[in-house]
Short mmCIF file of C-alpha atoms and ligand atoms in Angstrom, two decimals:
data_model
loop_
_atom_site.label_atom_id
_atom_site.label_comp_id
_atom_site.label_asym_id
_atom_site.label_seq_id
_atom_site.Cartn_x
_atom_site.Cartn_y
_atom_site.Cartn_z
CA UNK A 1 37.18 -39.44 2.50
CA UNK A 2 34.40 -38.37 5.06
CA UNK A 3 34.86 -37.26 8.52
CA UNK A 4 34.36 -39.48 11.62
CA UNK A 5 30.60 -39.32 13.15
CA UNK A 6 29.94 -36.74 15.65
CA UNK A 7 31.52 -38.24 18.48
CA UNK A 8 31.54 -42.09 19.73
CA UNK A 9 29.47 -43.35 22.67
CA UNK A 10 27.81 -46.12 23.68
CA UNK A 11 24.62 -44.24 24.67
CA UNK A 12 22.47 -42.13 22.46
CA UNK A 13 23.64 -38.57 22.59
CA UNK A 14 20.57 -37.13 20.86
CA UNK A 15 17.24 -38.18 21.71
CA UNK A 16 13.81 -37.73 20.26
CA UNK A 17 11.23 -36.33 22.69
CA UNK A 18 7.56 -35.09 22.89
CA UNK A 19 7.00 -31.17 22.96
CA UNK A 20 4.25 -31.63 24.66
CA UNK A 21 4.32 -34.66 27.37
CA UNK A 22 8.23 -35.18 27.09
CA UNK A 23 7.84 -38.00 26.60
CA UNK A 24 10.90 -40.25 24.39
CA UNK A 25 10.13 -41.76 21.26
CA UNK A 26 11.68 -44.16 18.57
CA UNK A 27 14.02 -42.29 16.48
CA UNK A 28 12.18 -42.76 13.16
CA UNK A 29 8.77 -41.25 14.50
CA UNK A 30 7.44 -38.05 13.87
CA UNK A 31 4.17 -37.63 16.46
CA UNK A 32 4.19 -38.47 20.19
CA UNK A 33 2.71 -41.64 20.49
CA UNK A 34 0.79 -40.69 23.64
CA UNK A 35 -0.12 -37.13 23.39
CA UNK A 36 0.21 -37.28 19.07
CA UNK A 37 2.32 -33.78 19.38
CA UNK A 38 5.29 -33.11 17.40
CA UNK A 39 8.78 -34.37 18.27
CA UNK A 40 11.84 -32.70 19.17
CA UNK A 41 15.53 -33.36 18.92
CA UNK A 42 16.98 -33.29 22.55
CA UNK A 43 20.94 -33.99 23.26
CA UNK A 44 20.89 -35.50 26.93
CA UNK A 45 24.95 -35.98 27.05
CA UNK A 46 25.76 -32.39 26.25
CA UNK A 47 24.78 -31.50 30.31
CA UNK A 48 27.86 -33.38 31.25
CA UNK A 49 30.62 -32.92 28.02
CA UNK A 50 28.91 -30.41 26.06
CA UNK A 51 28.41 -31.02 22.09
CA UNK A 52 31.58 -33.50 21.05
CA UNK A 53 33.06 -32.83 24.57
CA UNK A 54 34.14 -29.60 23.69
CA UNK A 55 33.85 -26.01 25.37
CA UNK A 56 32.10 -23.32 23.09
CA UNK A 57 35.35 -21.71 22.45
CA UNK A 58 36.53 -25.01 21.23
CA UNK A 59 33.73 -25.27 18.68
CA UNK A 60 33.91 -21.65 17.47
CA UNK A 61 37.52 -22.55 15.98
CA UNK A 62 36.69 -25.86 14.91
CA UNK A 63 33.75 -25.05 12.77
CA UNK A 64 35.79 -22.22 11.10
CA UNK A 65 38.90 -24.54 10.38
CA UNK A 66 36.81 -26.71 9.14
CA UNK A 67 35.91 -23.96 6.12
CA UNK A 68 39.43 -24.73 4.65
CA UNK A 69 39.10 -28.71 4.59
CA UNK A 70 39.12 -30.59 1.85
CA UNK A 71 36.59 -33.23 3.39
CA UNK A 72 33.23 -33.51 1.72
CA UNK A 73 31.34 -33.21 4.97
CA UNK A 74 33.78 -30.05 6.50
CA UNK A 75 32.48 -27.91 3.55
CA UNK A 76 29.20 -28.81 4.13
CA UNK A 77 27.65 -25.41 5.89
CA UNK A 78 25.75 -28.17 7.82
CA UNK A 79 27.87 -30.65 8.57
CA UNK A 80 30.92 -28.63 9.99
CA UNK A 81 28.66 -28.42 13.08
CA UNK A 82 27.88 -31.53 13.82
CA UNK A 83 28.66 -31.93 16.87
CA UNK A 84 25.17 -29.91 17.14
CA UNK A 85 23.66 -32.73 15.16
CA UNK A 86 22.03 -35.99 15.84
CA UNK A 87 24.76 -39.08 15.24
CA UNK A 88 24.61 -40.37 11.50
CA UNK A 89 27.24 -42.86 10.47
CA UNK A 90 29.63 -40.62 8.06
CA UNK A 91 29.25 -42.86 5.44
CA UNK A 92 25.77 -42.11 5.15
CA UNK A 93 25.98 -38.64 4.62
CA UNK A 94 24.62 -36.80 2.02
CA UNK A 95 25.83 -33.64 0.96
CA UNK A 96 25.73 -31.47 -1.98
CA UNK A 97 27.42 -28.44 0.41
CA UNK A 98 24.75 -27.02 1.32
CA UNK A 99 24.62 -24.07 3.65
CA UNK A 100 27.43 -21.67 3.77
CA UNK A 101 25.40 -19.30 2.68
CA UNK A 102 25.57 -15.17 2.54
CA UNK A 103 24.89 -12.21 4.70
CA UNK A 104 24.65 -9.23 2.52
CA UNK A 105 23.90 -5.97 3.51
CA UNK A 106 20.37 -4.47 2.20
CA UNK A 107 20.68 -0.62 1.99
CA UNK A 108 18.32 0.38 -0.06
CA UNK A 109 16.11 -2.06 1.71
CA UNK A 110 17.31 -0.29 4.96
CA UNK A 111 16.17 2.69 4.02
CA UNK A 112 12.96 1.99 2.58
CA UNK A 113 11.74 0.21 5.81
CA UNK A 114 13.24 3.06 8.25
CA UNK A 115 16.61 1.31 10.01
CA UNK A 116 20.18 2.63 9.98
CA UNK A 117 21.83 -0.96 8.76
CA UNK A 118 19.55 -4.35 7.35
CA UNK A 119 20.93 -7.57 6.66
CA UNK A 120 20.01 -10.32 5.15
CA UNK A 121 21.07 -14.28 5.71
CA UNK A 122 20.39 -15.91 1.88
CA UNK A 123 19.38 -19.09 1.99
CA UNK A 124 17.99 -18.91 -1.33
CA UNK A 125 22.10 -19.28 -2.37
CA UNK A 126 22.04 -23.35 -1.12
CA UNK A 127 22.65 -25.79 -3.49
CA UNK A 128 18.80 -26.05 -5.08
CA UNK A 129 17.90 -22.25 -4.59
CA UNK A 130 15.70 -22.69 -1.14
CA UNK A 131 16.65 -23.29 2.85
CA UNK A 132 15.19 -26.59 2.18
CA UNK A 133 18.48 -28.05 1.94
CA UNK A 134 19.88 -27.68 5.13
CA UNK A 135 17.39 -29.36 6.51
CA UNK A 136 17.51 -32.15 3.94
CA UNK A 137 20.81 -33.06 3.95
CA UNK A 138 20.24 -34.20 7.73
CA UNK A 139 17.45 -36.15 7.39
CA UNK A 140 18.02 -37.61 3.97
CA UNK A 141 20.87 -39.07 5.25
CA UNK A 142 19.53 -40.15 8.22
CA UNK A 143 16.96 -42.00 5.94
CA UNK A 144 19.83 -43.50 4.36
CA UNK A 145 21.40 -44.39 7.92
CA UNK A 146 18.20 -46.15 8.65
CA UNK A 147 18.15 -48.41 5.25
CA UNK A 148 15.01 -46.74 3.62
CA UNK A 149 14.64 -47.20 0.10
CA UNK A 150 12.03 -44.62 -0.39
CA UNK A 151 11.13 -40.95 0.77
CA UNK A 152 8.15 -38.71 0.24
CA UNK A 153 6.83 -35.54 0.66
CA UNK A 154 4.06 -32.74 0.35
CA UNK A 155 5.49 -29.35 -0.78
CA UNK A 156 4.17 -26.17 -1.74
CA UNK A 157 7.80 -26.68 -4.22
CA UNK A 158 10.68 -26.09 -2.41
CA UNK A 159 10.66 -28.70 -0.25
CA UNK A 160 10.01 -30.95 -3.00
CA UNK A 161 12.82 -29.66 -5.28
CA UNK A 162 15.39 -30.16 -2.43
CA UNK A 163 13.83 -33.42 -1.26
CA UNK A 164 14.44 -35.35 -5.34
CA UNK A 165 17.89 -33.91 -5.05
CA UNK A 166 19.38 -35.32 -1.84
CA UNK A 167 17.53 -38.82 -2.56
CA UNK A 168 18.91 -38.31 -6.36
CA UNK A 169 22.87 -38.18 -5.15
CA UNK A 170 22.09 -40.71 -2.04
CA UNK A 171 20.20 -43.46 -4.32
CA UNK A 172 17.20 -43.13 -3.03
CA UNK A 173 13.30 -43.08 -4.56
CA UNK A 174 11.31 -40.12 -4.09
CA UNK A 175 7.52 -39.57 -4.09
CA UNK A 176 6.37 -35.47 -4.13
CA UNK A 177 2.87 -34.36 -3.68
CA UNK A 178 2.56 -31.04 -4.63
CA UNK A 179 -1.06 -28.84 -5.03
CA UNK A 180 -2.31 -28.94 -8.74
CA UNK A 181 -1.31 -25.75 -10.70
CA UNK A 182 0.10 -23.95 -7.39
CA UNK A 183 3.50 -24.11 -7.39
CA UNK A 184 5.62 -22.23 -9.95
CA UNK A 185 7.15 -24.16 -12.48
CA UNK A 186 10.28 -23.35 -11.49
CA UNK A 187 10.18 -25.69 -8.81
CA UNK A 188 8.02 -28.43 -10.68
CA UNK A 189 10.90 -28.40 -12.97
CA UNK A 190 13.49 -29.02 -10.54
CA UNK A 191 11.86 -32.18 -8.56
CA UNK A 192 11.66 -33.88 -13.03
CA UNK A 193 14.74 -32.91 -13.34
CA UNK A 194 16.08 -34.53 -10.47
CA UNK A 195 14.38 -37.60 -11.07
CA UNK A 196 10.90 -37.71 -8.76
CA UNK A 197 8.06 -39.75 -9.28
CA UNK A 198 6.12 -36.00 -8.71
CA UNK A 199 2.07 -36.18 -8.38
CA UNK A 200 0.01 -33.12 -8.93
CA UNK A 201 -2.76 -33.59 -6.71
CA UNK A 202 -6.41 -31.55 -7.06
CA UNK A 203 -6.16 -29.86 -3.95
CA UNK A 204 -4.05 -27.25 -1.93
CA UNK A 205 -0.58 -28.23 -0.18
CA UNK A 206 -2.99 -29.03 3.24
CA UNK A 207 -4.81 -31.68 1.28
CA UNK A 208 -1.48 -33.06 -0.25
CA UNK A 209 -0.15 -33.40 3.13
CA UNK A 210 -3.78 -35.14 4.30
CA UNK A 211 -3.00 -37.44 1.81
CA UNK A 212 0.40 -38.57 1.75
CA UNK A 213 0.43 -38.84 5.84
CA UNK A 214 -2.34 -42.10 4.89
CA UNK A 215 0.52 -43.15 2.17
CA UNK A 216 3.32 -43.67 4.48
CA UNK A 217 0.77 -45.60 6.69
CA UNK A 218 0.82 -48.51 4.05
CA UNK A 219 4.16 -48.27 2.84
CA UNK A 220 7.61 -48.30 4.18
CA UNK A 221 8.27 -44.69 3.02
CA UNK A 222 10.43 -42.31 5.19
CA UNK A 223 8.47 -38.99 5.60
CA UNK A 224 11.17 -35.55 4.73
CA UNK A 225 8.42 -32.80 5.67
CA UNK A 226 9.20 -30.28 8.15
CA UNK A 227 7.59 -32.05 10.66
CA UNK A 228 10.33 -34.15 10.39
CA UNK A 229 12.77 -33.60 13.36
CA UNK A 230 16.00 -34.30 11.63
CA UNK A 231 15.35 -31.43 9.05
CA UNK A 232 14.86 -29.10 12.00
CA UNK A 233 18.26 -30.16 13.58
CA UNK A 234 19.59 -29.17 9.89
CA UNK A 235 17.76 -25.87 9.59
CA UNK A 236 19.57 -24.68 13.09
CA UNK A 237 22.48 -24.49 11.28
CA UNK A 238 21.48 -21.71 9.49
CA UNK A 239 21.78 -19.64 13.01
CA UNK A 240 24.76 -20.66 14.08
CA UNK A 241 26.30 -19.84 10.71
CA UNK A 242 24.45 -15.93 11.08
CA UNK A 243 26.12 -15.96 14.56
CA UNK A 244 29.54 -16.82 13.59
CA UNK A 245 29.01 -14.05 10.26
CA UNK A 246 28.68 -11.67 12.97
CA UNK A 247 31.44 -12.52 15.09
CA UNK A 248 29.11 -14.23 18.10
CA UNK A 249 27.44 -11.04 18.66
CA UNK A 250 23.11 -11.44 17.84
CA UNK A 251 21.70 -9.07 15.93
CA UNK A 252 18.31 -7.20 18.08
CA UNK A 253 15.81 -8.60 15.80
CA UNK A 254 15.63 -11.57 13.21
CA UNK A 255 12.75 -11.93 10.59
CA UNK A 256 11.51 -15.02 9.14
CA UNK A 257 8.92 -15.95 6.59
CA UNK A 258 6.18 -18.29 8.32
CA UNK A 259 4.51 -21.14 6.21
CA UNK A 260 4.56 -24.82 7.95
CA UNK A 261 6.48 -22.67 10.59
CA UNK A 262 9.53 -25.14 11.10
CA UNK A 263 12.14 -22.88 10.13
CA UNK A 264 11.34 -19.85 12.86
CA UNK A 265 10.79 -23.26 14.81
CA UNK A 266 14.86 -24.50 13.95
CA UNK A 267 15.80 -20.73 13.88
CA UNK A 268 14.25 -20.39 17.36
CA UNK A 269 15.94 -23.74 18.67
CA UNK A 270 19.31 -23.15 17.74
CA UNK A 271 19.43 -19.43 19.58
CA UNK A 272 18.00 -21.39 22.73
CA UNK A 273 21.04 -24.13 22.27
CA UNK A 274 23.70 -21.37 21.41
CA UNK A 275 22.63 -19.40 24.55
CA UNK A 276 22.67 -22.40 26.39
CA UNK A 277 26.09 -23.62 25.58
CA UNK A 278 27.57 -19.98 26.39
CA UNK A 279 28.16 -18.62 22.62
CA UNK A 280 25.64 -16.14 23.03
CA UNK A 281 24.19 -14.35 25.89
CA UNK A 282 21.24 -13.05 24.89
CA UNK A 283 18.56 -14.28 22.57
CA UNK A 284 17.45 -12.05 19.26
CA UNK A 285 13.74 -10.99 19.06
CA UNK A 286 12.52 -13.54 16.35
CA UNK A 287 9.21 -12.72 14.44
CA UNK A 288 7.65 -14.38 12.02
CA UNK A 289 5.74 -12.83 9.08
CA UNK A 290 3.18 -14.49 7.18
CA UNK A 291 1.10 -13.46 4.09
CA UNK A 292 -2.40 -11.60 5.13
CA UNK A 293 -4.39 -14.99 2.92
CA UNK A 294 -2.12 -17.48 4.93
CA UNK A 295 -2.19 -16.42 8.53
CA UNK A 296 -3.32 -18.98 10.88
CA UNK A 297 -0.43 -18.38 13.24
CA UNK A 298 -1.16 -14.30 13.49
CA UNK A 299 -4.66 -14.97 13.87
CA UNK A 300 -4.40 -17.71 16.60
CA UNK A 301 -2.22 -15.01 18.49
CA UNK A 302 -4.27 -12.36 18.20
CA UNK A 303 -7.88 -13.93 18.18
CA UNK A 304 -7.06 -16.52 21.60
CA UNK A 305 -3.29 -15.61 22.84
CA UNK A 306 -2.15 -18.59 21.20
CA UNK A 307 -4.11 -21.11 22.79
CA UNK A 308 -5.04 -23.06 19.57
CA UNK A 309 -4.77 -22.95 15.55
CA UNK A 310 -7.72 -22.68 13.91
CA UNK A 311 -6.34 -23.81 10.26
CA UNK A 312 -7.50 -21.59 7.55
CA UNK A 313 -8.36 -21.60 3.64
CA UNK A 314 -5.32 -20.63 2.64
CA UNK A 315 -4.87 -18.08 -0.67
CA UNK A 316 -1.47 -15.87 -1.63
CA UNK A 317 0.78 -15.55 -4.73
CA UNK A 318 3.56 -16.40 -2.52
CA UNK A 319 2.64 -19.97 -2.90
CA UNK A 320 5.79 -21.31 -0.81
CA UNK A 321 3.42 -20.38 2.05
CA UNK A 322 0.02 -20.90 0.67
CA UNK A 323 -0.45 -23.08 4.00
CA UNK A 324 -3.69 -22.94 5.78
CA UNK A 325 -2.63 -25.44 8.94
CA UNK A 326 0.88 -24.85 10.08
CA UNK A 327 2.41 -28.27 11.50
CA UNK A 328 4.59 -26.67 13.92
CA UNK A 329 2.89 -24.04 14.73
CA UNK A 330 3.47 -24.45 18.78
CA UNK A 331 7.37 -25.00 18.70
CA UNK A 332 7.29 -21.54 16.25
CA UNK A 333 4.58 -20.16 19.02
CA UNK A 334 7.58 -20.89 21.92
CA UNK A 335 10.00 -19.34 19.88
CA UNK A 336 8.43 -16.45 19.41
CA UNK A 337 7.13 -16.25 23.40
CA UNK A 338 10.64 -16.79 25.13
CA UNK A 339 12.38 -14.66 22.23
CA UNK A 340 9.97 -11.99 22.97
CA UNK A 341 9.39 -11.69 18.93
CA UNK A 342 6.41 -11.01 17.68
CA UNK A 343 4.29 -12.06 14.02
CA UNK A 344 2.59 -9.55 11.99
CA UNK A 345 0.45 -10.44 8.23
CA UNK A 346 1.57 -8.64 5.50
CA UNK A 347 -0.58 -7.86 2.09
CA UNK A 348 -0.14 -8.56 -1.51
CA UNK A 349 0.75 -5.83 -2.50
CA UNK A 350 3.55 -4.96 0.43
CA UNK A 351 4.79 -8.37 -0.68
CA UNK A 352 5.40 -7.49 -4.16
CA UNK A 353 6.55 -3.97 -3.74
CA UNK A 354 9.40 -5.55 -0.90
CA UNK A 355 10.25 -8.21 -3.32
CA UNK A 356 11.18 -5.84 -6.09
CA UNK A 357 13.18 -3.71 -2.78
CA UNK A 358 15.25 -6.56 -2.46
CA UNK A 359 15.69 -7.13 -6.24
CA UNK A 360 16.64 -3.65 -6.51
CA UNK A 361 19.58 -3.75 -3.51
CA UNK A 362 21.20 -6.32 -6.28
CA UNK A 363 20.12 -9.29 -4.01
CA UNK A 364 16.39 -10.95 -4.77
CA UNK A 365 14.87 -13.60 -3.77
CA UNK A 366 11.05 -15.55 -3.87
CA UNK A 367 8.12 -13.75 -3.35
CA UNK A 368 7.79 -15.83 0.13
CA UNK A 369 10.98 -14.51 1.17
CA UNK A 370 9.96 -11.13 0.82
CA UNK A 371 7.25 -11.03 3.67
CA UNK A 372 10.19 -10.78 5.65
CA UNK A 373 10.94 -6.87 4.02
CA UNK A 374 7.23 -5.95 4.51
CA UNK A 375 6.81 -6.92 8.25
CA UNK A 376 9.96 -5.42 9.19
CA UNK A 377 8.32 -2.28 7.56
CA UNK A 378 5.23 -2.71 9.65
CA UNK A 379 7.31 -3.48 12.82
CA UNK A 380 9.23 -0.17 12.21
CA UNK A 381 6.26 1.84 12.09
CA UNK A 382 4.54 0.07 15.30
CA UNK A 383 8.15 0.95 17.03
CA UNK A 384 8.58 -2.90 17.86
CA UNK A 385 11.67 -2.65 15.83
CA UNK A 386 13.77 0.89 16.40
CA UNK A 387 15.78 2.94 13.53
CA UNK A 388 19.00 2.02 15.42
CA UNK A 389 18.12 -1.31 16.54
CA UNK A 390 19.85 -4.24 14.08
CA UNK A 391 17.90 -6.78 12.40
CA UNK A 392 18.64 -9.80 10.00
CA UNK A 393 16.00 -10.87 7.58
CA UNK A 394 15.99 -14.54 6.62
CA UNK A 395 15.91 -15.20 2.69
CA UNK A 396 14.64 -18.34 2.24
CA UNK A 397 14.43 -18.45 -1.24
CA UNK A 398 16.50 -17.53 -4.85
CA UNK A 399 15.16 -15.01 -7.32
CA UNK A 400 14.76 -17.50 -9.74
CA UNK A 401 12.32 -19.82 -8.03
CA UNK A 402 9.41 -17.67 -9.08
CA UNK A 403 10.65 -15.48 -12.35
CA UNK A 404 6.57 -15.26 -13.57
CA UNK A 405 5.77 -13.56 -10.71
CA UNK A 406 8.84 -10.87 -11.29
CA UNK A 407 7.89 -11.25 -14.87
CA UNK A 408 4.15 -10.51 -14.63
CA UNK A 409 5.03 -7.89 -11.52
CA UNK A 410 7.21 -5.71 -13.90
CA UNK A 411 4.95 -5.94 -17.09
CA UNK A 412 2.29 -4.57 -14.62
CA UNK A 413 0.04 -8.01 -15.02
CA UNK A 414 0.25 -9.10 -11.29
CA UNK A 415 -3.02 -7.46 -10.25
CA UNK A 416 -4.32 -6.84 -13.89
CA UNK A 417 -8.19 -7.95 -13.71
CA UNK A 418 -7.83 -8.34 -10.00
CA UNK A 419 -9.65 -6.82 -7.48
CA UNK A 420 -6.32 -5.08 -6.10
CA UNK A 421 -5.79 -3.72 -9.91
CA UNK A 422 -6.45 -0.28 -8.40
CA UNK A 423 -5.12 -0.11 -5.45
CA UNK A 424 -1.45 -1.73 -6.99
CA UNK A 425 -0.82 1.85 -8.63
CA UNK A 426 0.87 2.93 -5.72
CA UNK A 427 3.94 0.28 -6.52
CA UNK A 428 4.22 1.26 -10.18
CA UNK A 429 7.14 3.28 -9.32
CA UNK A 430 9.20 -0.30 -8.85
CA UNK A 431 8.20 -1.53 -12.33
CA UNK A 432 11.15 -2.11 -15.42
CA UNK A 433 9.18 -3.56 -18.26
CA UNK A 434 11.25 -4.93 -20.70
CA UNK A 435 11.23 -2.45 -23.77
CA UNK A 436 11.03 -4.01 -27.00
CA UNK A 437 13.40 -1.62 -29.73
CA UNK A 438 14.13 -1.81 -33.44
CA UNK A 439 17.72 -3.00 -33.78
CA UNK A 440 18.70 0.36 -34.22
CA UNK A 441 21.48 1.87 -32.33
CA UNK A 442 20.04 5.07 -32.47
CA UNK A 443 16.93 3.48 -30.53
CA UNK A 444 19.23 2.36 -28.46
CA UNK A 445 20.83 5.56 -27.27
CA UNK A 446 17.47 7.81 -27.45
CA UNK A 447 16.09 5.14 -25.16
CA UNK A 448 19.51 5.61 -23.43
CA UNK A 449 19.29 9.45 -22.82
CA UNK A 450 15.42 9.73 -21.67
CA UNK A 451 16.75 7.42 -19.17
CA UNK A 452 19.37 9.81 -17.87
CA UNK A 453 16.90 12.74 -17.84
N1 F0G B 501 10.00 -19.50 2.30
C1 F0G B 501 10.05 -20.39 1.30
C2 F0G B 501 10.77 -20.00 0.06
C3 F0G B 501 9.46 -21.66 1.45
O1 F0G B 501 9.54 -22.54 0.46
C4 F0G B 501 8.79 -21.96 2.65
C5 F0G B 501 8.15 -23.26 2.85
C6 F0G B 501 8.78 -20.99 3.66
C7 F0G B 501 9.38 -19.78 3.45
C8 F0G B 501 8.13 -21.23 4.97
O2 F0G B 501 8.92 -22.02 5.79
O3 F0G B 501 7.26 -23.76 6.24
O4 F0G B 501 9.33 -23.61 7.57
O5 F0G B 501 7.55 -21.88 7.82
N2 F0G B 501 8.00 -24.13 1.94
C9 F0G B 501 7.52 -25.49 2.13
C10 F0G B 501 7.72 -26.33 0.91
C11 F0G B 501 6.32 -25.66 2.88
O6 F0G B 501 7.00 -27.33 0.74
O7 F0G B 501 8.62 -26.05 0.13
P1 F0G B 501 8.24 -22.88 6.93
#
């Protein structure tokens, strides 16, 4: 049994307009066709009835009633707010609950970066390890709504993995691009496994996207990258999930990752709706952190204000974000300016020491995740973030998604040969090797009491 749709009208209530010119456009586009700027979901109707007709105190209950349901759709983390969602006919849905998702408290992590409490909102627990999938599970199924057969995408592996999934359980083909020899296997193995026709193109995950954006030219093929609205309208429901967690009250500061920069862009979005509709009444600062060798979006704000992206060569081991030329960058850029957040690059070696910070509080996650740990650090010690103030990072993905990098960061090979080989002593201290013993049990238990010395 699914749920009805969102609510019944005659008119559209969402609508798909330009960020830049305004603009409305087709609801299967994903560039302005005047101004060629990104698209935005925009929900006309709620001015006068307010999402599903229904007051904000209305919604709060329903969404959490909708936790005990047996309905398919009602434990979806995404779909038990759709009346925040554009209009897909139920039967279209597809879901493989997805969101629901974690806060846990970080305090080792807390202390390490110089706060009094950290959080952090897990994403990496959804259905195929990555935030990807609330995202997805809108805009497959609106690709299903619309009767395409086939959807594609370029993905630095995440995307990808979550992308073969939802096509997998809604019947749909799937085409992945991903850069040759850059993504971790990990991920590879999930989009095979799910059943992808997956290409491994000679060139970085800016080159795949070059390419496949000429594919879907020639071929009726439904395009699930982030610059696809609907998986923005997904990602927002991330937010309003942290909100509720914390009992409608925002946390001071929220840290995301930045790669493609849709999910500080959905992240952003949602505060602006929830503040509009009157379930918040202030907005969190949102920053966004990217890697120091993929940093277009710091750069552009510190070399020109923010004017314009110039897209770089992108290089990190966090290769969810090896991403040179941000597609969203301005909808992240207007998040961050009305939020009053800020971005900040982090290096190498901050990302791998946070990563194992996180791993250590019990919790992990992806190295691209753990940007989030080393800006906070950095914000802490510019005072843009204060010991008492709270803050939220944003896990976007699971531990598992990268286990060579943990593997080669504990064995001490993650620099080796590198030119950061020296200066990567200073995160030794974080480093469990795995110890090879004779069977012995008196191995065992020397091993055993050196440890307790
Ligand atoms: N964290 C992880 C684990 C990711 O996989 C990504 C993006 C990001 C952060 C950055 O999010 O692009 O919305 O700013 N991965 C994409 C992919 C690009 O293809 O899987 P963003």
């Amino acid at each position: 049994m699914m749920p009805e749709p969102a609510i019944e009208t005659d008119h559209p209530v969402s609508q798909l307009r330009c960020i830049g010119c305004g603009q409305i456009a087709l609801p299967d586009r994903f560039r302005c066709e005047h101004c060629r700027d990104l698209l935005e979901i925009t929900y006309p109707g709620w001015e006068e009835r307010g999402p599903g007709g229904l007051s904000s105190v209305a919604l709060k209950r329903l969404w959490r009633d909708r936790r005990a349901s047996l309905v398919p759709a009602d434990q979806s983390g995404v779909w038990r707010f759709r009346e925040i969602l554009p209009e897909i006919a139920s039967e279209k849905i597809i879901t493989i609950r997805e969101g629901n998702t974690p806060i846990y408290e970080l305090p080792h992590c807390a202390r390490s970066a110089g706060v009094e409490r950290l959080c952090a909102k897990h994403q990496g627990m959804n259905p195929t390890g990555s935030f990807k999938d609330t995202g997805m599970t809108v805009a497959a199924s609106f690709a299903r709504h619309s009767g395409y057969k086939w959807v594609a995408c370029a993905s630095t592996g995440n995307t990808s993995a979550s992308m073969a999934a939802y096509a997998a359980r809604g019947g749909l083909h799937s085409l992945v691009l991903i850069p040759d020899g850059k993504i971790s296997w990990s991920k590879l193995s999930q989009s095979l496994d799910y059943g992808a026709i997956t290409c491994q193109l000679k060139t970085d995950f800016d080159g795949c996207v070059r390419v496949l954006n000429e594919v879907v030219q020639h071929m009726p093929v439904y395009l699930l990258n982030s610059v696809n609205p609907y998986r923005v309208e997904g990602q927002k429901t991330a937010a309003f999930e942290l909100l509720e967690q914390l009992g409608w009250e925002p946390p001071d500061h929220i840290i995301v990752p930045g790669g493609n920069l849709a999910n500080s862009s959905a992240i952003g979005k949602a505060l602006r709706e929830m503040k509009q509709l009157g379930f918040i009444s202030r907005l969190p600062k949102i920053s966004v952190i990217q890697a120091e060798g993929a940093n277009p979006m710091v750069r552009s704000i510190r070399e020109n204000g923010g004017e314009k992206l110039v897209p770089v060569h992108a290089d990190t081991m966090a290769t969810a974000i090896r991403i040179g030329n941000p597609a969203s960058w301005k909808k992240a850029l207007r998040v961050i300016r009305e939020s009053e957040g800020t971005v900040e690059d982090v290096s190498e070696i901050e990302i791998a020491l946070a990563k194992a910070e996180i791993g250590a509080d019990g919790i992990g996650c992806e190295p691209a995740s753990a940007v989030t740990l080393a800006g906070l650090k950095k914000l802490v010690k510019q005072g843009f973030v204060k010991a008492g103030e709270s803050a939220v990072l944003v896990l976007t993905g699971h531990v598992l998604k990268d286990p060579e990098y943990t593997l080669k960061f504990h064995r001490g090979d993650l620099f080796a040969g590198t030119q950061l080989e020296k200066e990567s002593e200073v995160i030794k201290f974080q480093q469990r090797s795995p110890i090879t013993l004779e069977p012995s049990v008196q191995a065992v238990l020397e091993l055993l009491r050196s440890a307790e010395k």
